Coordinates of C-alpha atoms in Angstrom, one line a residue:
M9 CA -0.2 -0.1 0.0
T10 CA 1.4 3.3 -1.1
G11 CA 1.0 6.7 0.1
E12 CA -1.1 7.8 -2.6
R13 CA -4.0 5.3 -1.6
L14 CA -4.2 7.3 1.9
S15 CA -7.1 9.5 2.5
A16 CA -6.2 13.0 3.3
A17 CA -7.0 12.5 7.0
E18 CA -4.7 9.4 6.7
R19 CA -2.0 11.1 5.1
A20 CA -2.3 14.0 8.0
A21 CA -2.0 11.1 10.8
E22 CA 0.8 9.0 9.1
H23 CA 3.4 10.7 10.7
L24 CA 2.2 9.4 14.4
T25 CA 2.7 5.9 13.3
D26 CA 6.4 6.4 13.5
G27 CA 7.0 4.7 16.4
E28 CA 8.1 7.9 18.4
W29 CA 6.6 9.2 21.4
H30 CA 4.1 12.3 20.9
R31 CA 1.8 14.4 22.8
L32 CA -1.5 14.8 22.7
H33 CA -4.5 18.0 21.6
P34 CA -3.2 21.2 23.4
A35 CA -6.9 21.8 24.9
T36 CA -6.7 17.9 26.6
P37 CA -6.3 19.4 30.1
L38 CA -9.2 21.6 29.8
L39 CA -11.4 19.1 28.4
R40 CA -10.5 16.4 30.5
G41 CA -10.6 18.9 33.7
G42 CA -13.7 20.5 32.5
I43 CA -16.0 18.9 34.7
V44 CA -13.9 19.9 37.7
L45 CA -14.0 23.7 36.8
I46 CA -17.5 23.5 36.3
A47 CA -18.1 21.9 39.8
V48 CA -15.8 24.4 41.6
L49 CA -17.7 27.3 39.6
G50 CA -21.1 26.5 40.7
Y51 CA -19.7 25.9 44.5
V52 CA -18.7 29.6 44.1
L53 CA -21.9 30.9 42.1
S54 CA -24.1 28.9 44.9
N55 CA -22.4 30.6 47.8
L56 CA -22.7 34.5 46.1
R57 CA -26.3 34.1 45.0
E58 CA -27.4 36.7 47.4
R59 CA -24.8 38.9 45.8
L60 CA -25.2 38.0 42.3
V61 CA -29.0 38.8 42.6
S62 CA -28.7 42.0 44.7
F63 CA -26.2 43.1 41.4
F64 CA -28.7 41.9 38.9
I65 CA -32.2 43.0 40.3
G66 CA -31.3 45.2 42.9
A67 CA -32.6 43.2 45.9
P68 CA -31.5 44.4 49.4
D69 CA -28.1 43.2 50.1
I70 CA -28.7 40.7 53.3
G71 CA -24.9 39.9 53.6
G72 CA -23.7 36.8 55.2
D73 CA -22.0 35.3 51.8
P74 CA -18.0 35.0 51.8
I75 CA -16.8 38.2 50.1
D76 CA -18.8 39.9 53.2
E77 CA -16.6 38.2 56.1
I78 CA -13.2 38.7 53.6
Y79 CA -14.2 42.1 53.5
N80 CA -15.2 42.8 57.2
H81 CA -11.8 40.8 58.6
G82 CA -9.5 42.7 56.0
L83 CA -8.4 39.8 54.1
E84 CA -9.0 40.9 50.8
G85 CA -4.9 40.5 49.8
L86 CA -5.0 37.1 51.4
A87 CA -8.0 36.1 49.4
L88 CA -6.3 37.3 46.5
L89 CA -3.0 35.7 46.6
V90 CA -5.0 32.2 47.7
I91 CA -6.7 32.7 44.6
A92 CA -3.8 33.5 42.4
V93 CA -2.0 30.3 44.3
A94 CA -4.9 28.1 43.3
L95 CA -4.9 29.0 39.7
I96 CA -1.1 28.6 39.5
I97 CA -1.4 25.3 41.1
F98 CA -4.3 24.2 38.8
I99 CA -2.9 25.5 35.6
G100 CA 0.6 24.1 36.1
M101 CA -0.9 20.4 36.9
F102 CA -2.8 20.5 33.9
Y103 CA 0.2 21.3 31.9
L104 CA 2.5 19.0 33.6
S105 CA -0.5 16.5 33.4
W106 CA -0.2 17.1 29.4
R107 CA 3.2 17.2 29.0
L108 CA 3.8 13.7 30.7
H109 CA 0.8 11.8 28.9
S110 CA 1.7 10.7 25.4
F111 CA 1.6 7.8 23.1
R112 CA 3.5 6.1 20.5
I113 CA 2.2 3.7 17.6
S114 CA 4.4 1.2 16.1
D115 CA 3.9 -1.6 13.4
D116 CA 2.7 -3.8 15.9
A117 CA 1.1 -2.1 19.3
V118 CA -0.2 1.2 20.5
E119 CA 1.4 2.6 24.0
V120 CA 0.5 5.2 26.4
R121 CA 2.1 6.4 29.4
S122 CA 0.9 9.0 31.9
G123 CA 0.6 10.2 35.8
I124 CA 2.5 12.8 37.6
L125 CA 3.2 10.9 40.8
F126 CA 2.1 7.7 40.1
R127 CA 3.1 6.6 36.3
T128 CA 1.2 4.1 34.5
Q129 CA 1.8 2.4 30.9
R130 CA -0.5 0.6 28.8
K131 CA 0.0 -1.3 25.7
A132 CA -2.3 -2.8 23.1
R133 CA -1.1 -5.2 20.2
L134 CA -2.7 -4.2 17.1
D135 CA -3.7 -8.1 16.0
R136 CA -5.9 -7.8 19.3
I137 CA -7.9 -5.1 18.0
Q138 CA -11.6 -5.6 18.5
G139 CA -12.8 -1.9 17.3
I140 CA -11.9 1.7 17.4
N141 CA -14.2 4.3 18.7
V142 CA -14.0 8.0 17.9
V143 CA -16.1 10.1 19.9
R144 CA -17.0 13.7 20.0
P145 CA -18.2 15.2 22.6
L146 CA -20.0 18.7 22.3
F147 CA -17.6 20.5 24.5
A148 CA -14.6 18.9 22.3
R149 CA -15.9 19.7 19.0
I150 CA -15.6 23.5 19.7
F151 CA -11.6 22.8 19.9
G152 CA -11.9 20.4 17.0
A153 CA -11.0 17.6 19.5
A154 CA -12.0 14.0 19.4
K155 CA -11.4 11.1 21.7
L156 CA -10.2 7.8 20.2
E157 CA -10.6 4.3 21.9
V158 CA -8.8 1.2 21.1
S159 CA -11.1 -1.6 22.1
V160 CA -8.7 -4.8 22.5
A161 CA -9.2 -8.4 23.8
G162 CA -8.9 -8.8 27.4
H163 CA -10.5 -7.4 31.0
D164 CA -10.2 -3.7 30.9
A165 CA -7.3 -3.5 28.3
N166 CA -8.5 -0.7 26.3
V167 CA -6.4 2.3 25.5
Q168 CA -7.6 5.8 24.8
L169 CA -6.4 8.7 23.1
S170 CA -8.1 11.8 24.9
Y171 CA -7.6 14.0 23.2
L172 CA -6.6 14.4 19.4
S173 CA -7.2 17.0 16.9
S174 CA -10.8 15.7 15.2
R175 CA -9.0 15.2 11.6
L176 CA -5.8 13.2 13.1
A177 CA -8.5 11.0 15.1
D178 CA -10.5 10.2 11.9
G179 CA -6.9 9.6 9.8
L180 CA -5.2 7.3 12.8
R181 CA -8.0 5.0 13.2
G182 CA -7.7 4.3 9.3
D183 CA -3.7 3.9 10.1
L184 CA -4.7 1.8 13.1
L185 CA -6.6 -0.8 11.2
R186 CA -4.6 -0.8 8.2
L187 CA -1.8 -1.9 10.3
A188 CA -4.0 -4.4 12.0
S189 CA -5.2 -5.8 8.9
G190 CA -1.7 -7.1 7.9
A191 CA -1.1 -4.6 5.2
K192 CA 1.8 -2.8 4.6
A193 CA 2.7 0.3 5.8
A194 CA 2.0 3.1 3.8
E195 CA 5.1 5.1 2.6
R196 CA 5.7 8.6 5.0
V197 CA 4.6 11.6 3.4
P198 CA 5.7 15.2 4.6
G199 CA 3.3 16.4 7.2
A200 CA 0.5 19.1 6.4
P201 CA 1.5 22.8 6.2
A202 CA 0.4 24.9 9.2
L203 CA -3.0 26.6 9.0
G204 CA -3.9 30.2 9.5
V205 CA -6.5 31.4 11.8
A206 CA -9.2 31.9 9.2
D207 CA -8.5 28.2 7.8
I208 CA -8.9 26.8 11.4
L209 CA -12.0 28.8 11.7
N210 CA -13.3 27.2 8.1
Q211 CA -12.1 23.9 9.6
R212 CA -14.3 24.1 12.6
V213 CA -17.4 25.2 10.8
N214 CA -16.8 22.5 8.1
E215 CA -16.5 19.7 11.0
F216 CA -19.8 20.8 12.5
L217 CA -21.8 20.9 9.6
A218 CA -20.3 17.6 8.0
P219 CA -22.5 14.7 8.1
E220 CA -21.7 11.8 10.6
L221 CA -20.7 9.6 7.5
H222 CA -19.1 11.0 4.7
P223 CA -20.7 10.1 1.7
D224 CA -17.5 8.8 0.1
L225 CA -16.7 6.4 2.7
A226 CA -19.6 3.7 1.8
P227 CA -21.6 2.9 -1.0
P228 CA -25.0 4.3 -0.4
E229 CA -26.9 1.1 -0.7
S230 CA -24.6 -0.5 2.4
V231 CA -25.9 2.3 4.7
V232 CA -28.8 1.6 7.2
K233 CA -30.7 4.1 8.9
I234 CA -33.5 4.4 11.7
P235 CA -36.1 6.9 10.6
P236 CA -37.1 9.3 13.9
L237 CA -40.9 8.1 13.7
R238 CA -39.9 4.1 14.1
L239 CA -36.9 5.4 16.9
I240 CA -39.6 7.0 19.1
G241 CA -41.8 4.1 18.8
S242 CA -39.1 1.4 19.8
I243 CA -38.7 3.7 22.9
V244 CA -42.0 4.4 23.7
L245 CA -42.6 0.6 23.2
S246 CA -39.9 -0.8 25.8
G247 CA -39.6 -2.3 28.9
F248 CA -39.0 1.3 30.9
T249 CA -42.5 2.2 29.5
I250 CA -44.2 -0.6 31.1
F251 CA -42.5 -0.1 34.3
L252 CA -43.9 3.7 34.2
L253 CA -47.3 2.9 33.6
I254 CA -47.4 0.4 36.2
V255 CA -46.2 2.9 38.6
G256 CA -48.5 5.6 37.1
A257 CA -51.5 3.1 37.9
G258 CA -50.1 2.6 41.9
L259 CA -50.3 6.1 42.0
L260 CA -53.5 7.3 41.0
T261 CA -55.0 4.3 43.0
G262 CA -53.3 5.9 45.8
A263 CA -54.4 9.0 45.3
A264 CA -58.2 7.6 44.9
T265 CA -57.7 6.2 48.6
G266 CA -56.5 9.2 50.1
R267 CA -52.5 8.4 50.2
L268 CA -51.1 11.8 48.9
W269 CA -47.9 11.2 50.2
L270 CA -47.2 8.8 47.3
L271 CA -47.4 11.5 45.0
L272 CA -45.0 13.5 46.7
V273 CA -42.5 10.3 46.6
V274 CA -43.1 9.2 43.1
L275 CA -44.0 12.4 41.2
P276 CA -40.5 13.7 40.8
G277 CA -38.8 10.4 39.4
L278 CA -42.0 10.3 36.7
I279 CA -40.9 14.2 35.8
G280 CA -37.0 12.9 35.4
S281 CA -38.5 10.2 33.3
I282 CA -38.8 12.7 30.7
S283 CA -35.6 13.9 30.6
F284 CA -34.7 9.9 30.1
Y285 CA -36.5 9.6 26.6
I286 CA -35.3 13.1 25.4
R287 CA -31.8 11.5 26.0
R288 CA -32.3 8.5 24.6
F289 CA -33.8 10.2 21.6
T290 CA -31.2 12.3 21.0
K291 CA -28.4 10.1 21.1
S292 CA -29.8 7.8 18.7
L293 CA -30.6 10.7 16.2
R294 CA -28.4 10.3 13.0
Y295 CA -27.7 6.5 13.4
S296 CA -26.0 4.7 10.6
I297 CA -24.6 1.7 9.7
A298 CA -22.6 1.2 7.1
G299 CA -19.6 -1.2 4.9
T300 CA -16.4 0.3 4.7
P301 CA -12.8 -1.0 3.4
D302 CA -11.9 -1.3 7.3
G303 CA -15.1 -3.1 9.0
V304 CA -18.6 -2.2 9.8
R305 CA -19.0 1.4 11.4
V306 CA -21.7 2.4 13.7
G307 CA -22.2 6.0 14.2
F308 CA -24.8 8.1 16.2
G309 CA -25.7 11.1 17.9
L310 CA -27.0 15.0 17.9
F311 CA -24.8 17.1 19.9
S312 CA -22.0 14.8 21.1
L313 CA -21.2 12.5 18.1
S314 CA -19.7 8.6 18.3
N315 CA -18.7 6.1 15.6
E316 CA -17.1 2.8 15.9
T317 CA -15.3 0.5 13.4
L318 CA -15.5 -3.0 13.8
P319 CA -12.9 -4.6 11.6
P320 CA -13.7 -8.5 9.9
G321 CA -13.2 -11.5 11.9
R322 CA -14.3 -9.6 15.1
I323 CA -17.7 -10.6 15.7
H324 CA -18.4 -13.8 18.0
A325 CA -22.2 -14.5 17.7
V326 CA -25.2 -12.3 16.6
D327 CA -28.5 -12.4 18.1
V328 CA -31.5 -11.1 16.0
S329 CA -34.2 -10.4 18.5
Q330 CA -38.0 -9.4 18.8
P331 CA -39.9 -7.9 21.7
L332 CA -43.6 -8.9 21.9
L333 CA -44.6 -5.3 21.8
W334 CA -42.4 -4.8 18.4
R335 CA -44.4 -7.8 16.9
P336 CA -47.0 -5.7 15.0
F337 CA -45.0 -3.7 13.6
G338 CA -42.5 -6.1 12.2
W339 CA -39.7 -4.2 14.2
W340 CA -36.2 -6.4 15.3
Q341 CA -33.0 -5.7 17.4
I342 CA -29.6 -7.1 16.5
R343 CA -26.7 -7.6 19.2
I344 CA -23.2 -8.8 19.1
D345 CA -20.6 -10.6 21.1
T346 CA -17.0 -9.3 20.7
A347 CA -14.0 -10.1 22.5
G348 CA -13.5 -6.4 23.5
H349 CA -16.2 -3.5 24.0
S350 CA -15.8 0.2 24.0
T351 CA -16.2 1.9 27.5
E352 CA -18.6 4.4 26.0
K353 CA -22.1 3.8 25.8
G354 CA -23.9 2.9 22.3
A355 CA -27.1 4.9 21.0
A356 CA -30.0 5.8 23.1
G357 CA -27.7 4.4 26.3
Q358 CA -27.8 1.0 25.1
P359 CA -24.7 -1.2 25.4
N360 CA -22.3 -0.8 22.6
T361 CA -23.1 -4.2 21.6
T362 CA -26.1 -3.4 20.1
M363 CA -25.6 -3.2 16.6
L364 CA -29.2 -2.5 15.2
P365 CA -31.1 -0.8 17.9
V366 CA -34.5 -1.2 15.9
G367 CA -35.1 -2.3 12.2
D368 CA -37.3 -4.1 9.8
L369 CA -36.6 -7.5 7.9
E370 CA -34.9 -5.7 5.1
D371 CA -32.4 -3.7 7.6
V372 CA -31.6 -6.8 9.5
A373 CA -30.8 -8.3 5.9
R374 CA -28.3 -5.4 5.1
V375 CA -26.8 -5.7 8.6
L376 CA -26.3 -9.3 8.5
S377 CA -24.9 -8.9 5.2
L378 CA -22.6 -6.5 6.8
V379 CA -21.4 -8.3 10.0
L380 CA -21.2 -11.8 8.6
P381 CA -20.7 -11.2 4.7
E382 CA -21.7 -15.1 4.3
F383 CA -25.4 -13.9 4.6
A384 CA -25.5 -11.8 1.6
T385 CA -26.8 -14.2 -0.6
P386 CA -30.9 -14.8 -1.3
E387 CA -30.5 -18.4 0.3
H388 CA -29.0 -17.4 3.3
R389 CA -31.5 -14.6 3.8
A390 CA -34.1 -17.2 3.3
L391 CA -32.6 -19.2 6.3
V392 CA -32.5 -16.2 8.3
V393 CA -35.9 -15.0 7.5
A394 CA -37.5 -18.6 8.5
G395 CA -35.2 -18.6 11.5
M396 CA -37.0 -15.1 12.8
T397 CA -40.8 -15.4 11.9
S398 CA -41.3 -19.3 11.0
R399 CA -43.5 -21.0 13.5
G400 CA -41.6 -24.2 13.1
R401 CA -41.7 -27.5 11.0
D402 CA -39.6 -26.4 8.1
F403 CA -35.9 -27.0 7.0
F404 CA -34.6 -26.3 10.4
V405 CA -33.8 -29.5 12.9
G406 CA -36.9 -28.9 15.1
A407 CA -37.5 -30.5 18.7
P408 CA -39.9 -33.8 19.1
R409 CA -43.4 -33.5 19.8
R410 CA -42.8 -34.8 23.3
A411 CA -40.7 -31.5 24.0
A412 CA -44.1 -29.7 24.5
W413 CA -44.1 -31.5 27.8
L414 CA -41.2 -28.8 29.0
R415 CA -41.7 -25.8 26.1
P416 CA -45.5 -25.7 25.4
L417 CA -45.5 -22.7 23.7
S418 CA -41.9 -22.4 22.0
W419 CA -41.1 -26.1 21.3
Q420 CA -42.3 -25.7 17.5
R421 CA -40.1 -22.7 17.1
T422 CA -36.9 -24.5 18.7
G423 CA -34.6 -25.6 16.2
Y424 CA -30.9 -25.4 14.9
A425 CA -29.5 -25.1 11.1
L426 CA -25.8 -25.5 9.7
T427 CA -24.7 -23.8 6.6
D428 CA -21.0 -22.8 5.5
G429 CA -19.4 -22.7 8.8
V430 CA -22.0 -21.0 10.4
V431 CA -24.9 -22.2 13.1
L432 CA -28.1 -20.8 13.7
L433 CA -30.0 -21.5 16.9
R434 CA -33.8 -20.5 16.9
R435 CA -36.1 -20.3 19.7
G436 CA -38.9 -18.3 21.7
F437 CA -42.6 -17.9 21.1
L438 CA -43.3 -14.9 23.0
W439 CA -39.7 -13.1 22.6
R440 CA -38.5 -14.4 19.2
S441 CA -34.9 -14.9 18.8
L442 CA -32.3 -16.2 16.1
A443 CA -28.8 -16.6 17.6
I444 CA -25.9 -17.1 14.6
V445 CA -22.2 -18.4 15.4
P446 CA -19.6 -18.5 12.9
L447 CA -17.7 -21.9 13.6
A448 CA -14.4 -20.0 13.5
R449 CA -15.2 -18.2 16.7
L450 CA -16.7 -20.7 18.5
Q451 CA -14.6 -21.8 22.0
S452 CA -16.7 -25.0 23.2
L453 CA -19.8 -26.8 23.0
E454 CA -21.6 -28.2 25.8
L455 CA -24.8 -30.8 26.1
Y456 CA -26.4 -31.2 29.4
Q457 CA -29.4 -33.2 30.6
G458 CA -31.6 -32.6 33.5
P459 CA -33.7 -35.5 35.4
L460 CA -37.0 -34.4 32.9
D461 CA -34.7 -34.7 29.8
R462 CA -33.6 -37.7 30.5
M463 CA -36.7 -39.4 30.9
L464 CA -38.3 -37.6 27.6
G465 CA -35.0 -38.6 25.7
L466 CA -34.2 -34.8 25.4
A467 CA -30.8 -32.6 25.5
S468 CA -29.7 -29.0 25.7
T469 CA -26.8 -27.5 23.9
R470 CA -24.7 -24.8 24.7
L471 CA -22.5 -22.7 22.5
H472 CA -19.5 -21.0 24.2
T473 CA -18.2 -17.7 22.9
V474 CA -16.7 -14.4 24.5
S475 CA -18.9 -12.7 27.1
G476 CA -21.8 -10.7 25.6
P477 CA -25.2 -10.2 25.4
V478 CA -25.5 -13.4 23.2
R479 CA -26.8 -16.4 24.5
P480 CA -26.5 -19.2 22.1
R481 CA -28.4 -22.3 23.8
L482 CA -31.1 -24.4 22.4
A483 CA -33.3 -26.6 24.9
V484 CA -35.2 -29.8 24.6
I485 CA -33.8 -30.9 21.4
D486 CA -33.9 -34.8 20.6
R487 CA -31.0 -36.4 22.4
D488 CA -29.8 -38.5 19.3
R489 CA -30.1 -35.2 17.4
S490 CA -28.2 -33.3 20.1
V491 CA -25.1 -35.6 19.5
E492 CA -25.0 -35.5 15.9
L493 CA -25.0 -31.6 16.5
F494 CA -21.9 -31.9 18.9
D495 CA -20.1 -34.1 16.5
V496 CA -20.7 -31.6 13.2
V497 CA -20.1 -28.3 15.0
A498 CA -17.1 -29.9 16.6
A499 CA -15.5 -30.5 13.4
G500 CA -16.7 -27.6 11.6
A501 CA -15.3 -25.2 14.3
I502 CA -11.7 -27.0 13.9
S503 CA -12.0 -26.8 10.2
S504 CA -13.3 -23.1 10.1
A505 CA -10.7 -22.0 12.7
R506 CA -7.7 -23.5 11.0
S507 CA -8.7 -22.2 7.5
D508 CA -10.3 -18.5 8.7
R509 CA -7.8 -15.4 7.7
S510 CA -10.6 -12.4 8.0
H511 CA -9.2 -11.2 11.3
R512 CA -5.8 -10.3 9.1
W513 CA -8.0 -9.4 6.1
N514 CA -5.3 -7.4 3.8
E515 CA -2.9 -10.5 4.3
S516 CA -4.8 -12.4 1.6
S517 CA -4.3 -9.7 -1.0
G518 CA -0.7 -10.0 -1.1
E519 CA 0.0 -6.9 0.8
G520 CA 1.2 -9.0 4.2
P521 CA 4.3 -8.1 5.8
S522 CA 7.2 -8.9 4.1

């Protein structure tokens, strides 16, 4: 891969992958310590509220605030000295923290070192990258900064670069994913020339107005978006709404029987739930899922923007589910298991393992074709639709009739299918679920029987992947069928793991390291 193949942002960030130590954005101390400054300012204003009211609306000065105490005791000079010393210490600590917080990127790892009194150093191997998340909080966007988080396999192993220039964060993401893919290092190119004040202001405006997903980054037919009305409907038809309705009914009942104290206890929480709905809605606006050359990119946000790229070969299991309240509208949700997770919350405050918060059958088919490319054919799509909507008795291997003693409602939908190195597990009557597990990612397979299972000649199976929201398990399968499934899946997992190269997706193209 040559320098000419890189995007403008990747060329701008190419100097950061030279193996040398680099510092973060100059505004990092302010962005990371902004919450502390706001808290201190809020404390000061709360103690000066009477003086502020007197200053703005001319109310009588009733005294008693800290300024009066300082003035009455003649401590003005000492107070100014304390404030000056505190400011110098704060600024010095912020500056020293920025100077001692650096990172470097080599051909095989990302390293970050930080700390003033207690030094820490974190290192993430590029071949273990599970995803890269770029987050742009509203306050950071003013300074043209963004936070880049590298998710790697392992407990508490993520590495954060908080903060970088927004343009450098986008470019560095592409550079890291290219190195993780097994491609050759790009040719070094000279750094970009320094920008003038007018150029910087123009760049900030363009960053604020630019769409979350650039049109040239992914073909339009691969982009999945959530209409606002569907988003509102999915939030309203949630378990939290049912909880609020139950609480509201109890509140009305209590008020009707004279228990007015319930109103004082519960009503503030009900009012606060309005902000919960608003926050979930605004955080999910501009939601998009798209296929890019470096993997699947998920972006969302109205004021604070977030977008995460999942490289190929990092998804261990997929779950397509449908709550009962969504069934009349044909809505579905997709969740995934990956070895590493971003610490940032996903859209609508959901876990970042939620790939599609709400979508129809067409959306599900397009997302599955992105996360599992082998499901892009019409034959595989028909298999997925059957797993999602069929009531059973089709080309899935189903549960025997005697399983109705243990699963009277869902036994007909219980079943499995195997195709092209992937196993599909279908279950659920009220809450429909379809689990899809690539055999190359399977860690182990378990068969087990309870006493009632043994009496009825049944067995249950569980596929073990990395920890996550997907539960690939199946109950009340015929005992002999479950043994056949065990043998076929075990052999298929070994064969698929040996031949799989998706985690180094550019090596197969002849661009691997020499």
